[in-house]
């Protein structure tokens, strides 16, 4: 079985420097054998990958890619908190927030960008419970934000 770092390399993913909090919260919280990651935006090289609303300015496939970038940023936060992603036993839950018009109903499709990457990186340990919410807006006009809860070994 390959390590998480080997899987990331095979996927051509280099984890970025984790984003600093922009308000009064911490990016990660470890309690017992859980690691909770605060909501991550689709930042790429310090800039939002996409802004606006799904169903208006943002296409579904762009939203899927944005959710994937959110998951990459979740992994970066976990790496910074743990020092080694192999300390993760499994992904328990993802929560997704999709900035969208009232008529947009494909939030679950958008969240597959994060969910699919989790399974690619962790295998069966990446299968998780999940919620996907449509919201009116997100910080910095981001189109997607994703939070995570991991169980540690």
mmCIF file of C-alpha atoms in Angstrom:
data_model
loop_
_atom_site.group_PDB
_atom_site.id
_atom_site.type_symbol
_atom_site.label_atom_id
_atom_site.label_comp_id
_atom_site.label_asym_id
_atom_site.label_seq_id
_atom_site.Cartn_x
_atom_site.Cartn_y
_atom_site.Cartn_z
ATOM 1 C CA UNK A 1 0.000 0.000 0.000
ATOM 2 C CA UNK A 2 1.369 3.387 -0.933
ATOM 3 C CA UNK A 3 1.729 6.281 1.427
ATOM 4 C CA UNK A 4 -0.414 9.380 1.140
ATOM 5 C CA UNK A 5 2.613 11.336 -0.135
ATOM 6 C CA UNK A 6 3.136 8.754 -2.896
ATOM 7 C CA UNK A 7 -0.516 9.016 -3.922
ATOM 8 C CA UNK A 8 -0.324 12.820 -3.978
ATOM 9 C CA UNK A 9 2.801 12.640 -6.132
ATOM 10 C CA UNK A 10 1.083 10.222 -8.526
ATOM 11 C CA UNK A 11 -1.798 12.723 -8.792
ATOM 12 C CA UNK A 12 0.708 15.559 -9.455
ATOM 13 C CA UNK A 13 -0.471 17.375 -6.324
ATOM 14 C CA UNK A 14 1.961 19.495 -4.349
ATOM 15 C CA UNK A 15 0.395 20.698 -1.126
ATOM 16 C CA UNK A 16 0.522 24.484 -0.806
ATOM 17 C CA UNK A 17 1.458 26.503 2.245
ATOM 18 C CA UNK A 18 -1.753 26.504 4.299
ATOM 19 C CA UNK A 19 -3.791 29.694 4.289
ATOM 20 C CA UNK A 20 -3.771 31.735 7.490
ATOM 21 C CA UNK A 21 -7.124 32.407 9.179
ATOM 22 C CA UNK A 22 -8.775 35.659 8.143
ATOM 23 C CA UNK A 23 -10.839 36.069 11.336
ATOM 24 C CA UNK A 24 -10.958 34.933 14.975
ATOM 25 C CA UNK A 25 -10.652 31.149 14.561
ATOM 26 C CA UNK A 26 -7.996 28.470 14.188
ATOM 27 C CA UNK A 27 -7.503 26.542 10.945
ATOM 28 C CA UNK A 28 -7.420 23.161 12.713
ATOM 29 C CA UNK A 29 -8.564 21.734 16.024
ATOM 30 C CA UNK A 30 -7.399 18.406 17.378
ATOM 31 C CA UNK A 31 -9.475 16.828 20.114
ATOM 32 C CA UNK A 32 -9.132 13.225 21.187
ATOM 33 C CA UNK A 33 -8.562 11.212 18.027
ATOM 34 C CA UNK A 34 -10.264 13.794 15.789
ATOM 35 C CA UNK A 35 -8.805 16.529 13.615
ATOM 36 C CA UNK A 36 -11.297 19.129 12.438
ATOM 37 C CA UNK A 37 -10.308 21.443 9.589
ATOM 38 C CA UNK A 38 -12.011 24.834 9.323
ATOM 39 C CA UNK A 39 -13.631 25.712 6.014
ATOM 40 C CA UNK A 40 -11.121 26.068 3.191
ATOM 41 C CA UNK A 41 -11.606 28.185 0.093
ATOM 42 C CA UNK A 42 -10.451 27.239 -3.427
ATOM 43 C CA UNK A 43 -7.194 29.161 -3.196
ATOM 44 C CA UNK A 44 -4.490 28.506 -5.785
ATOM 45 C CA UNK A 45 -1.199 30.351 -5.307
ATOM 46 C CA UNK A 46 -2.927 32.596 -2.762
ATOM 47 C CA UNK A 47 -5.733 33.655 -5.118
ATOM 48 C CA UNK A 48 -9.289 32.377 -5.483
ATOM 49 C CA UNK A 49 -9.636 29.907 -8.339
ATOM 50 C CA UNK A 50 -13.191 31.105 -9.074
ATOM 51 C CA UNK A 51 -15.640 33.623 -7.672
ATOM 52 C CA UNK A 52 -19.354 34.176 -8.015
ATOM 53 C CA UNK A 53 -22.460 32.033 -7.915
ATOM 54 C CA UNK A 54 -23.014 28.587 -9.350
ATOM 55 C CA UNK A 55 -25.962 28.847 -11.687
ATOM 56 C CA UNK A 56 -24.991 32.382 -12.696
ATOM 57 C CA UNK A 57 -21.279 33.285 -13.172
ATOM 58 C CA UNK A 58 -19.765 29.856 -12.392
ATOM 59 C CA UNK A 59 -20.254 26.666 -14.430
ATOM 60 C CA UNK A 60 -20.729 23.311 -12.687
ATOM 61 C CA UNK A 61 -17.356 21.922 -13.862
ATOM 62 C CA UNK A 62 -15.596 25.023 -12.544
ATOM 63 C CA UNK A 63 -17.350 24.452 -9.208
ATOM 64 C CA UNK A 64 -16.208 20.820 -9.184
ATOM 65 C CA UNK A 65 -12.609 21.945 -9.729
ATOM 66 C CA UNK A 66 -13.005 24.604 -7.010
ATOM 67 C CA UNK A 67 -14.156 21.916 -4.563
ATOM 68 C CA UNK A 68 -11.096 19.841 -5.506
ATOM 69 C CA UNK A 69 -8.847 22.826 -4.696
ATOM 70 C CA UNK A 70 -10.653 23.187 -1.357
ATOM 71 C CA UNK A 71 -9.791 19.546 -0.605
ATOM 72 C CA UNK A 72 -6.146 20.147 -1.526
ATOM 73 C CA UNK A 73 -6.132 23.029 0.962
ATOM 74 C CA UNK A 74 -7.737 20.799 3.600
ATOM 75 C CA UNK A 75 -4.900 18.319 3.090
ATOM 76 C CA UNK A 76 -2.367 21.129 3.420
ATOM 77 C CA UNK A 77 -3.915 22.184 6.747
ATOM 78 C CA UNK A 78 -3.919 18.568 7.972
ATOM 79 C CA UNK A 79 -0.268 18.142 6.941
ATOM 80 C CA UNK A 80 0.674 21.309 8.829
ATOM 81 C CA UNK A 81 -1.213 20.187 11.936
ATOM 82 C CA UNK A 82 -0.018 16.567 11.985
ATOM 83 C CA UNK A 83 3.327 16.644 10.210
ATOM 84 C CA UNK A 84 2.366 13.401 8.436
ATOM 85 C CA UNK A 85 -0.890 12.649 6.621
ATOM 86 C CA UNK A 86 -0.359 8.942 7.317
ATOM 87 C CA UNK A 87 -1.466 9.692 10.902
ATOM 88 C CA UNK A 88 -5.004 9.934 9.497
ATOM 89 C CA UNK A 89 -7.081 6.786 9.946
ATOM 90 C CA UNK A 90 -10.030 7.962 7.858
ATOM 91 C CA UNK A 91 -12.046 10.913 6.666
ATOM 92 C CA UNK A 92 -15.251 11.002 8.692
ATOM 93 C CA UNK A 93 -17.151 13.926 7.163
ATOM 94 C CA UNK A 94 -16.974 16.754 4.641
ATOM 95 C CA UNK A 95 -19.228 19.796 4.769
ATOM 96 C CA UNK A 96 -19.568 21.812 1.602
ATOM 97 C CA UNK A 97 -20.956 25.274 1.060
ATOM 98 C CA UNK A 98 -21.725 26.214 -2.533
ATOM 99 C CA UNK A 99 -22.511 29.840 -3.352
ATOM 100 C CA UNK A 100 -25.401 29.476 -5.762
ATOM 101 C CA UNK A 101 -28.567 30.942 -7.141
ATOM 102 C CA UNK A 102 -31.853 29.834 -5.537
ATOM 103 C CA UNK A 103 -32.622 27.735 -8.634
ATOM 104 C CA UNK A 104 -29.301 25.850 -8.622
ATOM 105 C CA UNK A 105 -29.721 22.252 -7.422
ATOM 106 C CA UNK A 106 -26.408 20.547 -8.286
ATOM 107 C CA UNK A 107 -24.566 21.229 -5.014
ATOM 108 C CA UNK A 108 -23.905 17.496 -4.601
ATOM 109 C CA UNK A 109 -22.284 17.334 -8.048
ATOM 110 C CA UNK A 110 -20.012 20.257 -7.152
ATOM 111 C CA UNK A 111 -18.997 18.593 -3.873
ATOM 112 C CA UNK A 112 -17.909 15.495 -5.772
ATOM 113 C CA UNK A 113 -14.754 17.452 -6.627
ATOM 114 C CA UNK A 114 -13.707 17.240 -2.976
ATOM 115 C CA UNK A 115 -15.154 13.784 -2.321
ATOM 116 C CA UNK A 116 -13.573 12.167 -5.369
ATOM 117 C CA UNK A 117 -10.145 13.545 -4.458
ATOM 118 C CA UNK A 118 -10.517 12.275 -0.889
ATOM 119 C CA UNK A 119 -11.100 8.748 -2.195
ATOM 120 C CA UNK A 120 -8.209 9.066 -4.675
ATOM 121 C CA UNK A 121 -5.859 10.074 -1.846
ATOM 122 C CA UNK A 122 -7.089 7.855 1.020
ATOM 123 C CA UNK A 123 -8.741 4.930 -0.814
ATOM 124 C CA UNK A 124 -11.592 3.396 1.193
ATOM 125 C CA UNK A 125 -10.507 5.455 4.218
ATOM 126 C CA UNK A 126 -11.516 8.508 2.167
ATOM 127 C CA UNK A 127 -15.187 7.463 1.929
ATOM 128 C CA UNK A 128 -17.107 9.785 4.211
ATOM 129 C CA UNK A 129 -20.408 11.240 5.333
ATOM 130 C CA UNK A 130 -21.153 14.587 3.730
ATOM 131 C CA UNK A 131 -23.421 17.590 3.458
ATOM 132 C CA UNK A 132 -23.618 20.038 0.560
ATOM 133 C CA UNK A 133 -25.430 23.309 1.175
ATOM 134 C CA UNK A 134 -26.374 26.036 -1.249
ATOM 135 C CA UNK A 135 -25.649 29.441 0.278
ATOM 136 C CA UNK A 136 -26.211 33.043 -0.832
ATOM 137 C CA UNK A 137 -22.550 34.061 -0.561
ATOM 138 C CA UNK A 138 -19.177 33.063 0.843
ATOM 139 C CA UNK A 139 -16.141 35.009 2.101
ATOM 140 C CA UNK A 140 -14.266 36.924 -0.619
ATOM 141 C CA UNK A 141 -17.012 35.938 -3.118
ATOM 142 C CA UNK A 142 -15.626 32.370 -3.250
ATOM 143 C CA UNK A 143 -17.866 29.919 -5.070
ATOM 144 C CA UNK A 144 -17.140 26.943 -2.775
ATOM 145 C CA UNK A 145 -15.923 26.323 0.788
ATOM 146 C CA UNK A 146 -15.283 22.877 2.301
ATOM 147 C CA UNK A 147 -14.636 21.788 5.905
ATOM 148 C CA UNK A 148 -13.465 18.364 7.112
ATOM 149 C CA UNK A 149 -13.376 16.009 10.078
ATOM 150 C CA UNK A 150 -10.716 13.272 10.217
ATOM 151 C CA UNK A 151 -10.277 10.367 12.620
ATOM 152 C CA UNK A 152 -6.648 9.894 13.626
ATOM 153 C CA UNK A 153 -4.791 6.623 14.240
#
